[in-house]
PDB file of C-alpha atoms in Angstrom:
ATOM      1  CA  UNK A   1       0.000   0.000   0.000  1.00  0.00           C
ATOM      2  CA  UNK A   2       1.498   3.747  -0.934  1.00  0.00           C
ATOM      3  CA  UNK A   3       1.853   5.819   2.055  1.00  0.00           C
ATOM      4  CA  UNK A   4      -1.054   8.265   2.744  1.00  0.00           C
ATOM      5  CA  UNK A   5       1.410  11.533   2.164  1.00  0.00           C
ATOM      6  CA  UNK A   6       4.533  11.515   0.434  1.00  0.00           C
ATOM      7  CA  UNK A   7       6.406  14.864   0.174  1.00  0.00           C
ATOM      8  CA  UNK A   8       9.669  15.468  -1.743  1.00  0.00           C
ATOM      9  CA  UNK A   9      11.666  18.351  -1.730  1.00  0.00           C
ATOM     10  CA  UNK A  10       8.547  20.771  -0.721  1.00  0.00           C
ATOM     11  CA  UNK A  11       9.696  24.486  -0.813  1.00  0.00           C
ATOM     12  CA  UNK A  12       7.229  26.967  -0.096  1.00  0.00           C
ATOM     13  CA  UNK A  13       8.101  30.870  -0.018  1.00  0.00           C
ATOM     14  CA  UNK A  14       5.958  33.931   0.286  1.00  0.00           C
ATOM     15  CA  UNK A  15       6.578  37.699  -1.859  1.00  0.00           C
ATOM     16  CA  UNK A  16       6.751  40.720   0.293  1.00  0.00           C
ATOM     17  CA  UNK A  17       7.850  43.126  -2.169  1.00  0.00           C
ATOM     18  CA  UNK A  18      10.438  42.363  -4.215  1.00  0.00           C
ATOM     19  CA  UNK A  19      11.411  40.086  -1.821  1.00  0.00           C
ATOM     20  CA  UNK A  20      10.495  36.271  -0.956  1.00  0.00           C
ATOM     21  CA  UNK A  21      10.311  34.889   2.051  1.00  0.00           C
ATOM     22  CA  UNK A  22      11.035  31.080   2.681  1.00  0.00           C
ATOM     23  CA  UNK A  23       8.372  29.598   4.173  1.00  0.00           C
ATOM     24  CA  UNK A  24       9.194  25.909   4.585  1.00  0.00           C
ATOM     25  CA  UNK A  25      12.762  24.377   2.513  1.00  0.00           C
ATOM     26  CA  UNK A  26      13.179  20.714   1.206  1.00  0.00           C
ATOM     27  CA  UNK A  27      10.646  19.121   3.237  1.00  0.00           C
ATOM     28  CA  UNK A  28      10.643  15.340   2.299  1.00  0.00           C
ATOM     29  CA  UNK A  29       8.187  13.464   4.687  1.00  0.00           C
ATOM     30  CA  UNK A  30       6.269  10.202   4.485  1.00  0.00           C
ATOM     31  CA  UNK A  31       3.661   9.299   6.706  1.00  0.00           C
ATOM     32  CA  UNK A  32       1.780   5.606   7.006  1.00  0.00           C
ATOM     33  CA  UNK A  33      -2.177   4.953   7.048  1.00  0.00           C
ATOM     34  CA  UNK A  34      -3.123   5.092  10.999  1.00  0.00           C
ATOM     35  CA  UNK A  35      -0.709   7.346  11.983  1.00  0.00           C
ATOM     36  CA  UNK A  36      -0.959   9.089  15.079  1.00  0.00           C
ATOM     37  CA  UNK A  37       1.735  11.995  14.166  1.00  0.00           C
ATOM     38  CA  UNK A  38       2.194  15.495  15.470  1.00  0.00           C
ATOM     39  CA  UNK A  39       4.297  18.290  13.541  1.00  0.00           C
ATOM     40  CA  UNK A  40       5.729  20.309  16.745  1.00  0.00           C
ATOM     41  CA  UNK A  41       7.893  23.498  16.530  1.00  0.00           C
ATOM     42  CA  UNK A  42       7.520  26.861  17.784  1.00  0.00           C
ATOM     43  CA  UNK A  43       5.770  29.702  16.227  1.00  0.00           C
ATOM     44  CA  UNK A  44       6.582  30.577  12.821  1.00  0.00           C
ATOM     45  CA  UNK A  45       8.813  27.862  12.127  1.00  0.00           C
ATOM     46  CA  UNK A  46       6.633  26.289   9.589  1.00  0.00           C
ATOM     47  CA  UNK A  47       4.370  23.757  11.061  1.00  0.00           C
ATOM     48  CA  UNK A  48       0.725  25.007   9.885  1.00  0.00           C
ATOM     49  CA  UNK A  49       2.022  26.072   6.360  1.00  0.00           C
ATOM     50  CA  UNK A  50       3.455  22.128   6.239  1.00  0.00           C
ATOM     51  CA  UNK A  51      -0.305  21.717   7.180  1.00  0.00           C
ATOM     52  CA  UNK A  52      -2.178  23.617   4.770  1.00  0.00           C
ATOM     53  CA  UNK A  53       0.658  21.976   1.696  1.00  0.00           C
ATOM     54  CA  UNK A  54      -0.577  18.495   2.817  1.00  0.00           C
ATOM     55  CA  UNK A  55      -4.381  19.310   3.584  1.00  0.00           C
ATOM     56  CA  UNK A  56      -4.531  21.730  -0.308  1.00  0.00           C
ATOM     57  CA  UNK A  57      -5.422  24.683   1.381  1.00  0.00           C
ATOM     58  CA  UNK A  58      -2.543  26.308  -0.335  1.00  0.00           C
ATOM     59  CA  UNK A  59       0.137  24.773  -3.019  1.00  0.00           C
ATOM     60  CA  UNK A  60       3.834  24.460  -2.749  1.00  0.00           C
ATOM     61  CA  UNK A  61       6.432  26.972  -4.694  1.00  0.00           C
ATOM     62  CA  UNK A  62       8.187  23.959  -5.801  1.00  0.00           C
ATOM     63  CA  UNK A  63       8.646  19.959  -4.714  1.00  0.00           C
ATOM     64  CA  UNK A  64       5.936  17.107  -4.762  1.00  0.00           C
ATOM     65  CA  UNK A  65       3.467  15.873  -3.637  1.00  0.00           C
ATOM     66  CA  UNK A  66       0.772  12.788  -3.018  1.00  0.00           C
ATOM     67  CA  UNK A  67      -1.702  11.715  -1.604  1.00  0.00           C
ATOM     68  CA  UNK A  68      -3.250   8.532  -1.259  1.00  0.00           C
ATOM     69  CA  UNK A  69      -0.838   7.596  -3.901  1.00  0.00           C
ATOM     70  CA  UNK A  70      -1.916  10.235  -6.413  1.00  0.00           C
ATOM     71  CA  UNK A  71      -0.001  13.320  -7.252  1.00  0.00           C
ATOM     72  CA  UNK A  72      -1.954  16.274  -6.361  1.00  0.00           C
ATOM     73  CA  UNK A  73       0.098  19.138  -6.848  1.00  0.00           C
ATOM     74  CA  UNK A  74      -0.383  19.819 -10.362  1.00  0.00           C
ATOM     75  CA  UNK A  75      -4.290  19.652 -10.282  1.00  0.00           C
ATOM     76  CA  UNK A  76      -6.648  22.445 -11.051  1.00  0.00           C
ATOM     77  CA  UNK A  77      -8.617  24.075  -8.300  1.00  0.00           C
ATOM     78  CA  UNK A  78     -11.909  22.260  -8.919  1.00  0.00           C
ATOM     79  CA  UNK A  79      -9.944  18.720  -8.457  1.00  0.00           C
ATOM     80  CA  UNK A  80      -7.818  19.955  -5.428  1.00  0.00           C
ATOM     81  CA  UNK A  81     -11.572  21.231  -4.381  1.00  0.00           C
ATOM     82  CA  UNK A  82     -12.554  17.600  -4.853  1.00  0.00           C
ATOM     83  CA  UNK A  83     -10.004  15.563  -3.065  1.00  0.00           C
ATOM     84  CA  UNK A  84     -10.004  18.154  -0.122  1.00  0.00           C
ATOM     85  CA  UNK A  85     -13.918  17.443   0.164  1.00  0.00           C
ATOM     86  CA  UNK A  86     -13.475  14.039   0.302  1.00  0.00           C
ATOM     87  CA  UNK A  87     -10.164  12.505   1.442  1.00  0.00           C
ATOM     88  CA  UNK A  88      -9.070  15.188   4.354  1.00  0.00           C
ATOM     89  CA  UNK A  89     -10.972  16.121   7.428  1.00  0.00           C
ATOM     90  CA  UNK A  90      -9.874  19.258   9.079  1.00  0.00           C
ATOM     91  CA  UNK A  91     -10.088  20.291  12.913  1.00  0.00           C
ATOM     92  CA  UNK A  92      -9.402  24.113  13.421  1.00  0.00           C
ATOM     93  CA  UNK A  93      -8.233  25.734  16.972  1.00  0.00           C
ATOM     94  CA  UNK A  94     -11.127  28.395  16.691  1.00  0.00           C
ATOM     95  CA  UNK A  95     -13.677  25.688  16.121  1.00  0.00           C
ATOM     96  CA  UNK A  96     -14.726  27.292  12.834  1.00  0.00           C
ATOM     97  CA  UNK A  97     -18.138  26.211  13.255  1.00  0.00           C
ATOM     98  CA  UNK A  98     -20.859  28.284  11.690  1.00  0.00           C
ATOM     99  CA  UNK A  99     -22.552  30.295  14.525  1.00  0.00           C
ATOM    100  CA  UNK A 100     -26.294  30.384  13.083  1.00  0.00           C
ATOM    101  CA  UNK A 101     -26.598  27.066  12.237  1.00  0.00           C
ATOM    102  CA  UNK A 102     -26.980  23.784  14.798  1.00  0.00           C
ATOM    103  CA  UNK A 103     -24.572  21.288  15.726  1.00  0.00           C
ATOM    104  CA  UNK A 104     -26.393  19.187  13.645  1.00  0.00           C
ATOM    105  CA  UNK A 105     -26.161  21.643  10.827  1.00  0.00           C
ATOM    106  CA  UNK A 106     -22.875  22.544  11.104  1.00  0.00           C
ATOM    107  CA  UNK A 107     -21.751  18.432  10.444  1.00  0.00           C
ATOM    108  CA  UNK A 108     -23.782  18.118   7.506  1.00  0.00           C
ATOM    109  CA  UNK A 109     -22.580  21.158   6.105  1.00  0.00           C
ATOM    110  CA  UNK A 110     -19.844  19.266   3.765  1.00  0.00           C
ATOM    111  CA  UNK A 111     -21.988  16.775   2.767  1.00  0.00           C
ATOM    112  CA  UNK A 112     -24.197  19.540   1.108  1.00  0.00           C
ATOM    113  CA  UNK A 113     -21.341  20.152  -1.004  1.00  0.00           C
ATOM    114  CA  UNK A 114     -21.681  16.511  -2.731  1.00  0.00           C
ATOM    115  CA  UNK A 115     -24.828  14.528  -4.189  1.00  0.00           C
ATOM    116  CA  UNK A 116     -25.401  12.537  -1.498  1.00  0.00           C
ATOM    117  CA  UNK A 117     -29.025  11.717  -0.774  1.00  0.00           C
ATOM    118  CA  UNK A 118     -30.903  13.304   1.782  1.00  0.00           C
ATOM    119  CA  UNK A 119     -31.589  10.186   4.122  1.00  0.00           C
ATOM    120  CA  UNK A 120     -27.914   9.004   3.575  1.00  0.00           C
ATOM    121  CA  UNK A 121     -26.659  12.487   4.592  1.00  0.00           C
ATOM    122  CA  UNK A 122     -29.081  11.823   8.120  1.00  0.00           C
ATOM    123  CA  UNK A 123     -27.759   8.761   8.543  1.00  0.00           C
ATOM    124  CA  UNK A 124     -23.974   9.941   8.630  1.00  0.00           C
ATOM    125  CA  UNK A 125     -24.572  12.892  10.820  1.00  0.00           C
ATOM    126  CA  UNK A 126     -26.237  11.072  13.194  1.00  0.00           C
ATOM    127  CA  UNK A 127     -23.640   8.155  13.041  1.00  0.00           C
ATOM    128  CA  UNK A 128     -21.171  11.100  13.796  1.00  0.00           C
ATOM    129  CA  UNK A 129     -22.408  13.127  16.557  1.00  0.00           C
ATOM    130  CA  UNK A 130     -23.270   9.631  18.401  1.00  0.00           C
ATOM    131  CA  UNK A 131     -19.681   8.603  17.659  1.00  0.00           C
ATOM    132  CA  UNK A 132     -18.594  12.318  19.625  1.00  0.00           C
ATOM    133  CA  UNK A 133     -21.124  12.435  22.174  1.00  0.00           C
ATOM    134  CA  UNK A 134     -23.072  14.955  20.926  1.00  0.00           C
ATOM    135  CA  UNK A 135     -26.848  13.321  19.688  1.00  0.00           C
ATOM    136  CA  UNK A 136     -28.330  15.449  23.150  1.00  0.00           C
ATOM    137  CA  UNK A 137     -27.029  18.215  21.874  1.00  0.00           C
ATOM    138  CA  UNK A 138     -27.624  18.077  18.045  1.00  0.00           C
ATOM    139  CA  UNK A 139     -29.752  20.905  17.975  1.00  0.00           C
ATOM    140  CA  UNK A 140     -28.173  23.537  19.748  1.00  0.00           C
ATOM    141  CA  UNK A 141     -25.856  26.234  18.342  1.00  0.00           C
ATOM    142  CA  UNK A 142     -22.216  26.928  18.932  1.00  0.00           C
ATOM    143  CA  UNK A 143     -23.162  29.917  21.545  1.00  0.00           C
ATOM    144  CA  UNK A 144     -25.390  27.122  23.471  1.00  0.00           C
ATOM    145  CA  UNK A 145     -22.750  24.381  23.578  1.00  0.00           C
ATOM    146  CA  UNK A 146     -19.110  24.247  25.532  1.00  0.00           C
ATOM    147  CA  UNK A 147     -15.562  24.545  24.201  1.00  0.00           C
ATOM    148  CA  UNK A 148     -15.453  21.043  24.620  1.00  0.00           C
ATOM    149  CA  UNK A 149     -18.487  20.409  22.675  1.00  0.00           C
ATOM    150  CA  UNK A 150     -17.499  22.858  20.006  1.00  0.00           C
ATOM    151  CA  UNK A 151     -14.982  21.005  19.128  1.00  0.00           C
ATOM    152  CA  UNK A 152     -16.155  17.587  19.480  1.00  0.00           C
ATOM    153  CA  UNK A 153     -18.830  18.647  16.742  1.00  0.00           C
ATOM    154  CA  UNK A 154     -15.837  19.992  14.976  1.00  0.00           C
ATOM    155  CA  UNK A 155     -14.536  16.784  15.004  1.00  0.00           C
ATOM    156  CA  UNK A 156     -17.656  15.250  13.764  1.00  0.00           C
ATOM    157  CA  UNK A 157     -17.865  17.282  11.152  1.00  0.00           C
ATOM    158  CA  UNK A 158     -14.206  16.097   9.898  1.00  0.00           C
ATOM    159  CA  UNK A 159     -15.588  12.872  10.162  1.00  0.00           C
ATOM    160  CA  UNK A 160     -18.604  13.123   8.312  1.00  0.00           C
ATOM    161  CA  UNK A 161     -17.027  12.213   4.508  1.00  0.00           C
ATOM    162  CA  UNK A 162     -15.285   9.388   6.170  1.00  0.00           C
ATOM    163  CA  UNK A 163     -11.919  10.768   4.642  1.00  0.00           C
ATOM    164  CA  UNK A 164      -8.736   8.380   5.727  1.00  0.00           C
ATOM    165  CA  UNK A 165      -7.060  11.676   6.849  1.00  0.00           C
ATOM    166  CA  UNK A 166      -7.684  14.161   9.667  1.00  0.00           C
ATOM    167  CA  UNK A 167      -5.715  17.541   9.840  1.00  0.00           C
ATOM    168  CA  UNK A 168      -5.575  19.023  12.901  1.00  0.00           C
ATOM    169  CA  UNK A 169      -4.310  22.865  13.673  1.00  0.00           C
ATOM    170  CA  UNK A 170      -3.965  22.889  17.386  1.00  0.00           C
ATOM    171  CA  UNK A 171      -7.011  21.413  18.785  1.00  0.00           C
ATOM    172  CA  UNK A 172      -6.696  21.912  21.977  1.00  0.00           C
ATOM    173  CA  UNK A 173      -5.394  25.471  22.034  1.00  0.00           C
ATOM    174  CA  UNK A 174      -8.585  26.983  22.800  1.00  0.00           C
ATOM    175  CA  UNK A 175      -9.448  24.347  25.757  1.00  0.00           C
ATOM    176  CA  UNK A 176      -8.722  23.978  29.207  1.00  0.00           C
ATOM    177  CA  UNK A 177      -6.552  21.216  29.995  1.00  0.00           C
ATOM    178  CA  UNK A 178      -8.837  19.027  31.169  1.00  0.00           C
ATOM    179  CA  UNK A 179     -11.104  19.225  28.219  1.00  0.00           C
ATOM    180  CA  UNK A 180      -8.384  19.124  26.024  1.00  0.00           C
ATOM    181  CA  UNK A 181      -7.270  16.085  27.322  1.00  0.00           C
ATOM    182  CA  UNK A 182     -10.892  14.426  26.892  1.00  0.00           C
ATOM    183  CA  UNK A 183     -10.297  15.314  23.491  1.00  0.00           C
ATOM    184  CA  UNK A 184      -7.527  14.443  22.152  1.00  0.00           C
ATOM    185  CA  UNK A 185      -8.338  10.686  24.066  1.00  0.00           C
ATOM    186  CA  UNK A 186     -11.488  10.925  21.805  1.00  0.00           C
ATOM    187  CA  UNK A 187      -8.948  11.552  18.753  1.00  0.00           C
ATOM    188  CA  UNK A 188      -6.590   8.546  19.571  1.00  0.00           C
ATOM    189  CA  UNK A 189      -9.844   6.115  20.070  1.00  0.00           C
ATOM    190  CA  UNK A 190     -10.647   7.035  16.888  1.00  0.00           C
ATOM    191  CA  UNK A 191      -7.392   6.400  15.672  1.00  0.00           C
ATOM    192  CA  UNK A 192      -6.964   3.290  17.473  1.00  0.00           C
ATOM    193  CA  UNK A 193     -10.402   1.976  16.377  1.00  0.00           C
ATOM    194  CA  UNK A 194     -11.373   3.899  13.076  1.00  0.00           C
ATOM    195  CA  UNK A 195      -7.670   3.464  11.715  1.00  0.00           C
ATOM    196  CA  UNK A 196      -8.437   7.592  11.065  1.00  0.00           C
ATOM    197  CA  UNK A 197      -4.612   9.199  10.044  1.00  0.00           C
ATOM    198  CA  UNK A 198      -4.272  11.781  12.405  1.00  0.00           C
ATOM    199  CA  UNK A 199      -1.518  14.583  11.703  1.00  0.00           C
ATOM    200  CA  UNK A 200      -1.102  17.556  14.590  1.00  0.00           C
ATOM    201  CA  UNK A 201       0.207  20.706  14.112  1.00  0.00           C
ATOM    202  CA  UNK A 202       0.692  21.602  17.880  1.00  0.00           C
ATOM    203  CA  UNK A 203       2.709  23.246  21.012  1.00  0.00           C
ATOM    204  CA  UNK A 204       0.887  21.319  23.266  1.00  0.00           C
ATOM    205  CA  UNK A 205       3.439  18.985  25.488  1.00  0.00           C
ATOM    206  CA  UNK A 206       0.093  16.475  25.572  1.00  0.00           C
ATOM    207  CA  UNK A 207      -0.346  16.030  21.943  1.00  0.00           C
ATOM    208  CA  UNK A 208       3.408  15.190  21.195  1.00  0.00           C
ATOM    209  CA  UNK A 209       3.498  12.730  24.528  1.00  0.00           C
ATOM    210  CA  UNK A 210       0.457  10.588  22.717  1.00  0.00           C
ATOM    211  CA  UNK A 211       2.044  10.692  19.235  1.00  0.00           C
ATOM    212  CA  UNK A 212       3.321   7.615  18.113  1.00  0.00           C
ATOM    213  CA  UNK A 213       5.673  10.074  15.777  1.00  0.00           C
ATOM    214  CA  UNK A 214       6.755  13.740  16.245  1.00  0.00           C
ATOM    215  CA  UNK A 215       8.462  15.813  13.539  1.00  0.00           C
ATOM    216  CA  UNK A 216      10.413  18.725  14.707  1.00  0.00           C
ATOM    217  CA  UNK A 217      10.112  21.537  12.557  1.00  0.00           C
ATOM    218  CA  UNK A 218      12.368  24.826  13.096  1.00  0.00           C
ATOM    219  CA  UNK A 219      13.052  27.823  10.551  1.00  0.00           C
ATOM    220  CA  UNK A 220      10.962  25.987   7.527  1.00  0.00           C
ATOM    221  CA  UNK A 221      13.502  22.479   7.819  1.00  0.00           C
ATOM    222  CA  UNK A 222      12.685  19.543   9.322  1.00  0.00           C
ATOM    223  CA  UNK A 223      14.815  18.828  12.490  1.00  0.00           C
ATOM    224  CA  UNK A 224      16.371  14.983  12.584  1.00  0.00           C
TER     225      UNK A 224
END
């Protein structure tokens, strides 16, 4: 079986003038289906832009990239649209939930996006929010529900496509510790039980203790 990333020689740099600034340099990085990784550095040494390269939220100056086995990097914005909706799950710090719409709303959201049949779409949010703990809470909005819940129907909502691949920009930055911790146990069951690839971007000491793999990342290289 490929790998479920494979990176070689990733460069990414950013214009400020007449000037660019290096972003992340010769990043080569494979990661295995059911990893449990975390990308750990301090701020502004590269670790969410490595993030947003792997989950096509932004493309690399130069280097390579797949996914799954398929090269990605060339593809239009409609295809990179396309694998995004339905290989990669994402889990944001700030929740990102949409504030006028339910919990239950707010999971079904992607599915929207695709031609999936109504009662199908049910089905899956409802398999989702029972899998987080949130089916008491399904119809309540994000000012009616705790940090922890927030981001448990965040997770949900990464869930919902099924996609073999969850990216997650420091989930538990937002949280107390205890909830955080709840969490991110929630994340490794489904890891453990799922087989759900689960790659961090993260400070927190917690995170890279449960890894089963850290990367160090400092001034856009990866430290060995």
């Amino acid at each position: 079986m490929n790998p479920i990333v494979e990176a070689e020689k990733l460069c990414k740099s950013y214009s400020l003038g007449k000037v660019d600034i290096p972003a992340l340099t010769n990043i080569n990085l494979t990661i295995e289906y059911g990893e449990f990784m975390a990308i750990s550095g301090p701020s502004g040494s590269g670790k969410t832009t490595l993030l947003n390269l792997i989950g096509l939220i932004d493309q690399p100056t130069t280097g390579r990239l797949r996914l799954q086995g398929q090269p990605v990097g060339q593809n239009g914005l409609a295809k990179l649209h396309e694998v995004r909706l339905s290989k990669i799950g994402f889990i944001f710090q700030t929740f990102n939930l949409v504030p006028v719409l339910t919990a239950f709303e707010n999971v079904e959201y992607p599915l929207l996006l695709t031609d999936m049949p109504s009662a199908e779409r049910e089905h899956r949010v409802h398999e989702v929010l029972d899998l987080v703990g949130l089916t008491e809470v399904s119809q309540h909005k994000p000012r009616e529900l705790s940090g922890g819940q927030r981001q448990r129907a965040a997770i949900a909502r990464a869930l919902v496509n099924r996609p073999k691949l969850i990216l997650a920009d420091e989930p538990t930055a937002n949280l107390d510790s205890q909830t955080g911790q709840v969490i991110l146990k929630l994340m490794a069951r489904l890891n453990r039980e799922k087989g759900v690839t689960f790659i961090f971007s993260t400070h927190d000491p917690h995170i890279v203790g449960m890894a089963n793999r850290v990367i160090q990342i400092r001034d856009g290289r990866i430290v060995h």
